[in-house]
Coordinates of C-alpha atoms and ligand atoms in Angstrom, one line a residue:
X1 CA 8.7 -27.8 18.1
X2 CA 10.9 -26.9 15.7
X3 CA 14.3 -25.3 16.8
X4 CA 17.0 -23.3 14.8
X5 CA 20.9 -24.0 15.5
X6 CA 22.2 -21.8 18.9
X7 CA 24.8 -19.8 16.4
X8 CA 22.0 -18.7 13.9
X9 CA 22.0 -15.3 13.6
X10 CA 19.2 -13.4 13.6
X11 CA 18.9 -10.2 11.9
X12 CA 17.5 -7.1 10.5
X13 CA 17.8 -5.1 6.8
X14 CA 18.2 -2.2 5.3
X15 CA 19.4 -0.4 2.6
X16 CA 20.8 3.1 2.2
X17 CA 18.7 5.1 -0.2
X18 CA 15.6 3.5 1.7
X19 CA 16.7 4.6 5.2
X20 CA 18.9 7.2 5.5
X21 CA 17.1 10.4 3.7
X22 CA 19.2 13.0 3.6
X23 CA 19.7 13.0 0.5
X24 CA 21.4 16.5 -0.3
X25 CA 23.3 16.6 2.9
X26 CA 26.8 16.4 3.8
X27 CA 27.9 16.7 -0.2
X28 CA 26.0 13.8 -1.3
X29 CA 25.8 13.1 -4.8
X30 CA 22.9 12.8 -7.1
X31 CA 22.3 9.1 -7.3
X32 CA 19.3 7.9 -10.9
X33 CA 16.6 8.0 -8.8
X34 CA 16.6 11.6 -7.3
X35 CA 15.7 13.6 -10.0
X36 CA 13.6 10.5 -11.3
X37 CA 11.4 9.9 -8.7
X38 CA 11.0 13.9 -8.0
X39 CA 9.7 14.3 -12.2
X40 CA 7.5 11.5 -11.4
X41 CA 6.0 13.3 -8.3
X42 CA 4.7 10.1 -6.3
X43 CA 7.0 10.6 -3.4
X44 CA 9.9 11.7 -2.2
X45 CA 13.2 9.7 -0.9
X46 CA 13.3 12.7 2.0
X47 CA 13.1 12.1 5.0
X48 CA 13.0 8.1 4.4
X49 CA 13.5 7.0 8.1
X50 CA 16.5 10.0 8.8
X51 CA 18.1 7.0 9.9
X52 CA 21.4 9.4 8.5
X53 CA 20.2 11.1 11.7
X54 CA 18.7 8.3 13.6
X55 CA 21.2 5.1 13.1
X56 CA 21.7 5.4 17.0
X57 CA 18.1 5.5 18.4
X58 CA 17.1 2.4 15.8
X59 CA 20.2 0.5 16.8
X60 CA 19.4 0.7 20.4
X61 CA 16.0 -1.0 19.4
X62 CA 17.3 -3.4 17.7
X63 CA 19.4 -4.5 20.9
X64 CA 16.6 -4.5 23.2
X65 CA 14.3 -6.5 20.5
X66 CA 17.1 -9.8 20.0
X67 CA 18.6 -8.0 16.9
X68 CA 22.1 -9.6 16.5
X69 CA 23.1 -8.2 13.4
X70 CA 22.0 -5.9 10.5
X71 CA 22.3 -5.5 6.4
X72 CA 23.3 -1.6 5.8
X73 CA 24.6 -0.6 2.7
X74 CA 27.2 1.9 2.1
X75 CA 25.4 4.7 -0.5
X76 CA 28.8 5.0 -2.9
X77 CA 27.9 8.5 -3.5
X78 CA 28.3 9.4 0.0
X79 CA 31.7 8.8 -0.4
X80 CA 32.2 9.5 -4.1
X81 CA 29.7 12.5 -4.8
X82 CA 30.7 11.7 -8.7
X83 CA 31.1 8.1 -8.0
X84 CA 35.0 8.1 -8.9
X85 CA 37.4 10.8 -8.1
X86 CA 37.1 12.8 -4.8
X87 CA 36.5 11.4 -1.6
X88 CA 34.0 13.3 0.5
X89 CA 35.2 12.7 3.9
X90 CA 31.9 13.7 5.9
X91 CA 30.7 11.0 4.1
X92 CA 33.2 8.3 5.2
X93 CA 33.1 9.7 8.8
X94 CA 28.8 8.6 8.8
X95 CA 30.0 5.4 8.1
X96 CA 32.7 5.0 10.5
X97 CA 29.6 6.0 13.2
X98 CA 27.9 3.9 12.3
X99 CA 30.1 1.0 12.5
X100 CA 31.2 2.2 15.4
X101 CA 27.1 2.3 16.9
X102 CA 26.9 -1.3 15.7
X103 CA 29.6 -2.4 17.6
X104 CA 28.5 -0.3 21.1
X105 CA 25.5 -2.1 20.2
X106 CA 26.9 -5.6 20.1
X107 CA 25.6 -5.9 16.2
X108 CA 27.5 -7.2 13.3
X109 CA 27.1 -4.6 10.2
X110 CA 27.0 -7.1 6.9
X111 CA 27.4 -4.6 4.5
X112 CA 26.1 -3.9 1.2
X113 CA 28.7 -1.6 -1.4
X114 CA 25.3 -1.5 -4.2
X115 CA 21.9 -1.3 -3.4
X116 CA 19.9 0.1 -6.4
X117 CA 21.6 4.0 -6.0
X118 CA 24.4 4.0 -8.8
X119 CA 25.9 7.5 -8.9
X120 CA 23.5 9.8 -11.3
X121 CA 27.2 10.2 -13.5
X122 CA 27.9 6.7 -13.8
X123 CA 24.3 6.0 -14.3
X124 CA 24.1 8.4 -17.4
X125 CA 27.2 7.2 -18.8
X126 CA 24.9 3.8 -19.3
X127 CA 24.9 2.8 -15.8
X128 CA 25.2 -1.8 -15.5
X129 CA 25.7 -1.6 -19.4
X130 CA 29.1 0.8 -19.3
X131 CA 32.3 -0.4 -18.6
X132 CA 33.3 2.9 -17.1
X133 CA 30.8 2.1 -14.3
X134 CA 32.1 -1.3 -13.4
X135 CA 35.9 -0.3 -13.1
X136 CA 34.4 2.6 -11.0
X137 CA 32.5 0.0 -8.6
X138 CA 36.0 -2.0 -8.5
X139 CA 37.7 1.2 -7.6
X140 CA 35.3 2.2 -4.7
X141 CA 34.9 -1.2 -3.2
X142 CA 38.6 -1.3 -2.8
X143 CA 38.8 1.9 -1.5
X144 CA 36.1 0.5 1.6
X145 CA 37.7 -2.5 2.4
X146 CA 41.1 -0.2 2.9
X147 CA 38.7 2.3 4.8
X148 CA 36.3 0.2 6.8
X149 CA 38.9 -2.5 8.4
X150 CA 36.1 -3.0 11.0
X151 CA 33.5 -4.7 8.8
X152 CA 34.0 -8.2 8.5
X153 CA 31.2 -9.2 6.5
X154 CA 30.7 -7.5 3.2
X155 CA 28.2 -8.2 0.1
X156 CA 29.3 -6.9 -3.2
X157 CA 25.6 -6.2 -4.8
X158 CA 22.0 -6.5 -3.8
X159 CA 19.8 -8.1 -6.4
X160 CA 21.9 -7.9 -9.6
X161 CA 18.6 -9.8 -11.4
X162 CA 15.9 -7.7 -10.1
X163 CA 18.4 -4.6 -10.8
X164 CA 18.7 -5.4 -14.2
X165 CA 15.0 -6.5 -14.9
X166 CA 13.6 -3.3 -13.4
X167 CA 15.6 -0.8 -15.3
X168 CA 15.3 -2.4 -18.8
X169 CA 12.5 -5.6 -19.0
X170 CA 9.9 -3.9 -17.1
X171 CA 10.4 -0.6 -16.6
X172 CA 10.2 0.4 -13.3
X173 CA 13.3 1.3 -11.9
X174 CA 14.9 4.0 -13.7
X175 CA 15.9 4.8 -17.3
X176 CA 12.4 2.9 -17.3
X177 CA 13.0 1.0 -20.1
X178 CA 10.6 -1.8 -21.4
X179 CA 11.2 -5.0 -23.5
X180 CA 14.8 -5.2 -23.8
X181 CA 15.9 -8.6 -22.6
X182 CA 19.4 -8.4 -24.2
X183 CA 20.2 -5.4 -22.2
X184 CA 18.8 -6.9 -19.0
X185 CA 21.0 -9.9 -19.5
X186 CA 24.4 -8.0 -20.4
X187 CA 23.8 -5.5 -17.4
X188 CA 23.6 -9.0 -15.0
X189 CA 27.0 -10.8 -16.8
X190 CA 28.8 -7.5 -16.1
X191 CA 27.5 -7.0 -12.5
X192 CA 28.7 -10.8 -12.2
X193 CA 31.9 -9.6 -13.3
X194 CA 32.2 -6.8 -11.1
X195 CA 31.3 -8.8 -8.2
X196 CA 34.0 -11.8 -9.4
X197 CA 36.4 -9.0 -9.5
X198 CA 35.9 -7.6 -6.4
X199 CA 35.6 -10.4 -4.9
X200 CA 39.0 -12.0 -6.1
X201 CA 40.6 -8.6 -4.8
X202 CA 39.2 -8.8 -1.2
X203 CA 40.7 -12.5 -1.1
X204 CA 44.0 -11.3 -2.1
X205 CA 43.9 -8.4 0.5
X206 CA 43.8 -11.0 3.2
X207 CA 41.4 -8.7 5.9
X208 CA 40.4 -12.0 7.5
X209 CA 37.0 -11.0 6.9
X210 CA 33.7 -12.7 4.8
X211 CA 32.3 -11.5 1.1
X212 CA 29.1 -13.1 -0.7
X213 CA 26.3 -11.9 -3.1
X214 CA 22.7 -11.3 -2.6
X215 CA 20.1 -12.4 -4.8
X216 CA 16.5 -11.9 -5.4
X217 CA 15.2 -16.3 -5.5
X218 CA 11.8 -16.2 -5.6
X219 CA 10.8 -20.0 -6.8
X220 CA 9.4 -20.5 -9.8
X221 CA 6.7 -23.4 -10.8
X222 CA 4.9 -24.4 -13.7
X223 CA 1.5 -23.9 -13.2
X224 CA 0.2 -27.3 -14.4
X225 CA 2.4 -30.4 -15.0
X226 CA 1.6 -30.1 -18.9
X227 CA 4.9 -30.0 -20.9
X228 CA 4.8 -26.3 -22.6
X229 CA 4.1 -24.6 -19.1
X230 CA 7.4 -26.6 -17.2
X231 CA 9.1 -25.3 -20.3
X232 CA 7.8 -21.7 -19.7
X233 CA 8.6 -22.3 -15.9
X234 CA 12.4 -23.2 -16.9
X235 CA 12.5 -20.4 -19.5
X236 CA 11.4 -18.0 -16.3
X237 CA 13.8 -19.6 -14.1
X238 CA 16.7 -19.0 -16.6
X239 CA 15.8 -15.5 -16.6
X240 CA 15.3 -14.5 -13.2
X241 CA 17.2 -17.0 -11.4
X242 CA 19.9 -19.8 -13.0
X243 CA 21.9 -17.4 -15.1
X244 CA 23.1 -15.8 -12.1
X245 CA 23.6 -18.6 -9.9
X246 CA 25.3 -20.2 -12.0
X247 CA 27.9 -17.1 -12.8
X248 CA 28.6 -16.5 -9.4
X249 CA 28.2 -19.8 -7.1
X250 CA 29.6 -22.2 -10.3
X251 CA 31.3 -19.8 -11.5
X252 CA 30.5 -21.2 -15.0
X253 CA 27.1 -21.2 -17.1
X254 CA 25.9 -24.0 -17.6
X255 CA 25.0 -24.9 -21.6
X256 CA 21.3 -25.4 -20.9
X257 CA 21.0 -22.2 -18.8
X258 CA 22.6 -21.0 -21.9
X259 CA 20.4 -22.6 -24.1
X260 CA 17.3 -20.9 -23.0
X261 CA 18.2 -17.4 -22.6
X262 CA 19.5 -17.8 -26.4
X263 CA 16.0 -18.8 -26.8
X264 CA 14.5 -15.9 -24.9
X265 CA 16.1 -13.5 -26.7
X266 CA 15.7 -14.8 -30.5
X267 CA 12.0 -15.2 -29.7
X268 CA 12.0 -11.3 -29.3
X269 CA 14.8 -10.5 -32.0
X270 CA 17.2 -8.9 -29.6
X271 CA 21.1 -10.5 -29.2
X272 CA 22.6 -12.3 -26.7
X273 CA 25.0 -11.1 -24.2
X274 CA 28.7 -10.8 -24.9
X275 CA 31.2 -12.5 -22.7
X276 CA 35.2 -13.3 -22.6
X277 CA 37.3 -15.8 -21.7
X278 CA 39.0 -13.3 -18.9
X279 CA 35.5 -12.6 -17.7
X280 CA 35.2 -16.2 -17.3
X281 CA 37.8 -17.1 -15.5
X282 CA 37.3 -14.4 -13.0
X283 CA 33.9 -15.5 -12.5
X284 CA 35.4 -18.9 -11.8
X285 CA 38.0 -17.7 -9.0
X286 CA 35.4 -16.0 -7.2
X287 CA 32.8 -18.4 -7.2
X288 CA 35.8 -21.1 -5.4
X289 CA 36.6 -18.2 -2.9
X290 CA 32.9 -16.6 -2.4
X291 CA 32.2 -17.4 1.8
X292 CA 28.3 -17.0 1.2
X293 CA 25.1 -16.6 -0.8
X294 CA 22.1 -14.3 0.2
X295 CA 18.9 -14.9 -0.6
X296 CA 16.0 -12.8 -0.8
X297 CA 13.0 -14.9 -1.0
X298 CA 9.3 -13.6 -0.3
X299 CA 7.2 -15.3 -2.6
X300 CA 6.7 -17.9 -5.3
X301 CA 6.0 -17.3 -9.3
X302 CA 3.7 -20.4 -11.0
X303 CA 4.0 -19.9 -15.2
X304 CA 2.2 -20.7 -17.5
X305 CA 3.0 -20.9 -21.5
X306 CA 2.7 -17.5 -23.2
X307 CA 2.1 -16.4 -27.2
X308 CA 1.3 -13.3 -27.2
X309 CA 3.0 -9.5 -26.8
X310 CA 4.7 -8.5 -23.5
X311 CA 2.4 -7.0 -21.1
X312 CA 3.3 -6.1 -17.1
X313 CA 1.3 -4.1 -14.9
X314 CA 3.2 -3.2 -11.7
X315 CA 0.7 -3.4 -8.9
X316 CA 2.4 0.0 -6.9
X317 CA -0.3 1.0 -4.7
X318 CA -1.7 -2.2 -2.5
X319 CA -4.6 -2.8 -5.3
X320 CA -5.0 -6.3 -5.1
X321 CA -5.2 -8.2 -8.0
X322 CA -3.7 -5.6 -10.9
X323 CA -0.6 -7.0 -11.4
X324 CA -0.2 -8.6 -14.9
X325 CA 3.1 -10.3 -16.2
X326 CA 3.3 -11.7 -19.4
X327 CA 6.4 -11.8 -21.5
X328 CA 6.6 -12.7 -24.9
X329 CA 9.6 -15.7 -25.3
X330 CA 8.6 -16.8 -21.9
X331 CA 5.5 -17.2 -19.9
X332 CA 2.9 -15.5 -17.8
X333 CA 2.2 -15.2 -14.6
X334 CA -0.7 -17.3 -12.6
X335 CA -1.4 -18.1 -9.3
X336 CA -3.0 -21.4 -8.7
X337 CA -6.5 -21.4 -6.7
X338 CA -6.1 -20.9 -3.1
X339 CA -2.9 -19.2 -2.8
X340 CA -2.8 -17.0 -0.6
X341 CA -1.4 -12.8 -1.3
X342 CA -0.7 -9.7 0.2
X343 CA -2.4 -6.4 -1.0
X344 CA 0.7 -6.5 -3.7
X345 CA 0.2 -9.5 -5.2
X346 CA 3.0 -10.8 -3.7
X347 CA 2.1 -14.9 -2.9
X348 CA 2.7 -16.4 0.4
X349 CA 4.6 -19.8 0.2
X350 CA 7.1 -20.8 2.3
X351 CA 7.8 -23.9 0.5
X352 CA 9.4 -22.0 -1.9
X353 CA 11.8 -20.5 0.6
X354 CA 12.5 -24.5 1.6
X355 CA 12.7 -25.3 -2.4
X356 CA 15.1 -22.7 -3.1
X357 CA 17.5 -23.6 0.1
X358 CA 17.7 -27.0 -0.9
X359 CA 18.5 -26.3 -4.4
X360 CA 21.1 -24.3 -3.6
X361 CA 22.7 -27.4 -1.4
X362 CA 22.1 -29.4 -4.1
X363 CA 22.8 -27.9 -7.3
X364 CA 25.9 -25.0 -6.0
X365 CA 27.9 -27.3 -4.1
X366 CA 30.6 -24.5 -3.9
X367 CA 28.8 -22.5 -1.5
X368 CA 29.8 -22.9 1.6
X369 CA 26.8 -20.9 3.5
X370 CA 23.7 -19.5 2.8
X371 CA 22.1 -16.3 5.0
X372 CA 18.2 -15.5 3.9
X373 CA 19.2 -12.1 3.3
X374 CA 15.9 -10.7 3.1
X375 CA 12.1 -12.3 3.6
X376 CA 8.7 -10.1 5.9
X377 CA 5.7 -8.8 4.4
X378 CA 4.6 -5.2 3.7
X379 CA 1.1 -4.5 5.1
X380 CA -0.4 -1.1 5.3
X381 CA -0.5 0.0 8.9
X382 CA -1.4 3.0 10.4
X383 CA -0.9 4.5 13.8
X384 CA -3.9 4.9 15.7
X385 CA -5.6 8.2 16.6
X386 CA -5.3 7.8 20.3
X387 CA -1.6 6.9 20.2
X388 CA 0.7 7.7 22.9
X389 CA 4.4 6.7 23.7
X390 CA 3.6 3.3 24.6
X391 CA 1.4 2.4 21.8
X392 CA 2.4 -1.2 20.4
X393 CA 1.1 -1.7 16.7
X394 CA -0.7 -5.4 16.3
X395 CA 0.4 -7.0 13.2
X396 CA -0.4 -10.3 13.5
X397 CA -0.4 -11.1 9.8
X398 CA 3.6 -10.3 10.0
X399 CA 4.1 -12.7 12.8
X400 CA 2.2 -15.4 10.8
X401 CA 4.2 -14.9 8.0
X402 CA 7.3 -14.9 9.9
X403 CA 6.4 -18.5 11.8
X404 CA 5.6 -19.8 8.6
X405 CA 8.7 -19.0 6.9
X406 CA 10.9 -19.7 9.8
X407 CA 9.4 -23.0 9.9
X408 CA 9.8 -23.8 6.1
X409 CA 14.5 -22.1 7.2
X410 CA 14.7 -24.8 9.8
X411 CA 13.5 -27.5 7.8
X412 CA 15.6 -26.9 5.1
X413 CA 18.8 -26.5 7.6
X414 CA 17.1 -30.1 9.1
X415 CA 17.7 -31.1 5.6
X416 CA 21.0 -30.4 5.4
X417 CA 21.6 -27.0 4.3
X418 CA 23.7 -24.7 6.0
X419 CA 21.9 -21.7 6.7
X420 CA 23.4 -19.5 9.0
X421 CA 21.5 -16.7 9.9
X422 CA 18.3 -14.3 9.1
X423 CA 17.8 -11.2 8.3
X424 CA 14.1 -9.6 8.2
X425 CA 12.8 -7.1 6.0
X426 CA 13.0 -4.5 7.2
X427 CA 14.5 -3.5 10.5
X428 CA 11.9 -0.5 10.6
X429 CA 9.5 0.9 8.2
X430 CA 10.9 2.3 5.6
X431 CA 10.6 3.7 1.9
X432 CA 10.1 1.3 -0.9
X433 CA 11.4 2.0 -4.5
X434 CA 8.0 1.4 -6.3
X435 CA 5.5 1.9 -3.4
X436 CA 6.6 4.6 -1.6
X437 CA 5.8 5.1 2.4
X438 CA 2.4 2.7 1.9
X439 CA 4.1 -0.9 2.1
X440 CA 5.5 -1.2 5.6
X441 CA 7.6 -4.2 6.3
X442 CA 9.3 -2.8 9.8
X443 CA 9.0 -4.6 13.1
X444 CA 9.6 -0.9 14.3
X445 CA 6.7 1.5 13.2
X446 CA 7.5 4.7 12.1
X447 CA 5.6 7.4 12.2
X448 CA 7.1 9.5 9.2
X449 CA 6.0 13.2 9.6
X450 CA 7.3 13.0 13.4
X451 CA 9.9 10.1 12.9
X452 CA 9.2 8.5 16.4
X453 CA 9.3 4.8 16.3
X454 CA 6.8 2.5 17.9
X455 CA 7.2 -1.0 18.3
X456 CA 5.3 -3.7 16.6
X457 CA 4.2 -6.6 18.2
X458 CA 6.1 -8.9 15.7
X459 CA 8.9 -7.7 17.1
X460 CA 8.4 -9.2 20.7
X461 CA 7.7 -12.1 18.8
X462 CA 11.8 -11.3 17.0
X463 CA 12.6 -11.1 20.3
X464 CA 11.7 -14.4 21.8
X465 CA 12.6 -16.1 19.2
X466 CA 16.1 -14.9 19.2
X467 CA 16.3 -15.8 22.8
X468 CA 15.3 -19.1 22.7
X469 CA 15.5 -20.2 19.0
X470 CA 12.6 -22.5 18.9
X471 CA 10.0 -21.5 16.5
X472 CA 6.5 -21.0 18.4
X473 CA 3.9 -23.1 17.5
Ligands
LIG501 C1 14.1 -6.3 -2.5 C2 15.0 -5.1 -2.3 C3 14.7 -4.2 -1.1 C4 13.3 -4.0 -0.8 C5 12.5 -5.3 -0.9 C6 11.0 -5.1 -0.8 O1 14.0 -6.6 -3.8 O2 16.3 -5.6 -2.2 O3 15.4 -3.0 -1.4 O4 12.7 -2.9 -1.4 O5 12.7 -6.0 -2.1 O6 10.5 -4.7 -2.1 P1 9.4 -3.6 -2.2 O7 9.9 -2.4 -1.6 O8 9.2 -3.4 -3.7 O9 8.1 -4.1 -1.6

């Protein structure tokens, strides 16, 4: 049986805006997707799961299921209603609650300072792209280190890549827009930058506490062995992956990274991203003091070589089988026979997790530890008609999922990688960017028009293997 170190830490995430509803209370400020996601009328980030309200009740839950320590993230205009200037100080006083609920609890808070919900001023002064924005983020994050001595373990941004993808490559996130890989690329070097900065401050502070990233890592492969689809597969891989690794755990890009996202944009005409020296040398101070990297892995990509125009279909709803990705200077996206996917197209492939672990070891030497920031599945579940308080929902796909992928963490830490701890998606259900309240990932139900929670078997299954750390046949 396999068995995970006794100091692994096993955890559960979150992330503000998906949580905490709330959203006009307590002199919060706009953030780009309120007013986004109410023109486009699909659903509502209101009530989320009131964790704003709640944070106690679900943090008791998380103690009694073997939760040891979970990813919140701070939402910046909370604090910052305009995201610089004036300090709202209800907003600073929901945090100190619940930091100080973590710790009644006996769970570490590793927090998150951006998670997708940039101030709506900063975002419509250009958001990523403006340089207005990033001394802003500086300013803030400073300003929560001074305020919150009682977190030790903080994470500058979630997801630059995805971040950066979603707002200007394929659309999704907002300004929603489509095709521009130049933009996407210069909003990721100036995150890096940010997060270089930000980090190089906390050093100097000397809190005695941790800092990393988080990244979205979903492995990439070339769909056959053929020449043009590994170069597809690398050209992917630069994209979504090795620029960022190598900005912040080298701290340095390498010249072939370089080469193909040159490559990427020329094939569609755009330019390439803009660095300086200073940049550069920040980027390399951080990445020799950066104490971890996150990573968010849930599935695999296989690509394939690609002529034509950009096309991508977001699969938002749980119809299986209607996403499409191609993209023109790069590859498309297609799954090999027999690989397995949930209602979102998402593939299920837990040597990818291993893959991406072991690369890390191998090719970021820097790093000194790597927590799997994020990895569950979102199913659609429903409570059933003749539920009552002591209802447990069955979800015995999640629990597969969650033995596989366990299995594939403790191999790679049997081959040498230093991963330290877990942290499932998501602590309880919750509301997702692009899919609403459909795609539940919690291993606490929750029942949204009431808000009571019911447990889910897969967390019993949490449980146990928190206890014991050996992964169940
Ligand atoms: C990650 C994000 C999370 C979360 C998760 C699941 O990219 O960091 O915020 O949403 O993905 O994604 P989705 O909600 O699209 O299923």
């Amino acid at each position: 049986m396999l068995k995970l170190p006794k100091d692994f830490l096993m955890g559960g995430a979150s992330a503000a805006y998906q949580v905490e509803g709330a959203t006009k209370e307590d002199g919060k400020g706009k953030v780009l997707w309120d007013d986004y996601l109410e023109k486009q009328g699909r659903f509502s980030p209101d009530p989320a799961a009131d964790f704003y309200h709640r944070y106690d009740e679900d943090l008791t839950l998380a103690q009694e299921y073997g939760v040891q320590a979970i990813r919140v993230s701070i939402a910046w205009s909370r604090i910052f209603p305009d995201g610089t200037g004036k300090v709202e100080p209800r907003g600073v006083s929901y945090y100190h609650k619940l930091f100080a609920s973590c710790k009644k609890h006996n769970i570490i808070p590793f927090v998150t300072l951006h998670h997708f919900d940039t101030p709506l001023k900063l975002h419509d002064k250009g958001d990523w792209l403006s340089q207005e924005m990033l001394d802003a983020f500086v300013d803030y994050a400073k300003f929560c280190f001074k305020e919150f001595p009682e977190v030790k373990y903080w994470i500058t941004i979630n997801e630059p890549t995805s971040m950066a993808i979603q707002q200007t490559v394929s659309g999704t996130f907002p300004p929603g827009v489509t095709g521009r890989f130049d933009l996407a690329f210069q909003a990721e070097h100036n995150q890096m930058v940010a997060h270089a900065r930000i980090v190089n401050a906390y050093k100097k502070m000397n809190l005695g506490g941790q800092i990393g990233i988080v990244h979205a890592l979903q492995t990439v492969y070339p769909y056959t062995d053929s020449a043009a689809d590994k170069h597809a597969a690398a050209l992917q891989d630069a994209f979504e992956i090795r620029l960022y690794l190598d900005g912040t755990l080298a701290g340095e890009y390498n010249p072939e990274t370089l080469k193909l996202v040159k490559e990427i944009v020329d094939a569609n005409n755009q330019p390439m991203f803009k660095s300086t020296p200073e940049e550069m040398d920040e980027l390399s101070r951080a990445a020799h003091q950066l104490d971890f990297v996150g990573v968010n892995n849930y599935f695999s990509k296989w690509i394939k070589a690609y002529d034509g125009d950009s096309e991508m279909v977001h699969n938002g709803t749980g119809a299986k089988g209607t996403s499409v990705s191609r993209l023109h200077g790069i590859g498309e996206e297609r799954k090999p026979d027999g690989i397995e996917t949930t209602d979102w197209d998402w593939s299920i492939y837990p040597k990818g997790m291993h893959d991406m672990l072991v690369r890390i070891k191998k090719e970021y030497p820097l790093v000194p530890a790597i927590y799997v920031t994020e990895n569950g599945i979102g199913l659609k579940e429903s409570l059933p008609k003749d539920a009552d308080d002591n209802t447990i929902i069955d979800d015995p796909k999640r629990i597969d999922y969650l033995k596989k992928y366990f299995k594939a963490i403790a191999e790679a830490i049997n081959d040498g990688v230093n991963v330290k701890g877990y942290f499932m998606w998501s602590l309880q259900d919750q509301f997702s960017w692009t899919n609403g309240y459909s795609k539940r990932y919690g291993m606490f139900f929750v029942d949204f028009p009431t808000q009571k929670r019911y447990v889910k078997k897969s967390a019993y299954w949490f449980k146990k293997l928190s206890e014991t750390h050996e992964i169940p046949e």
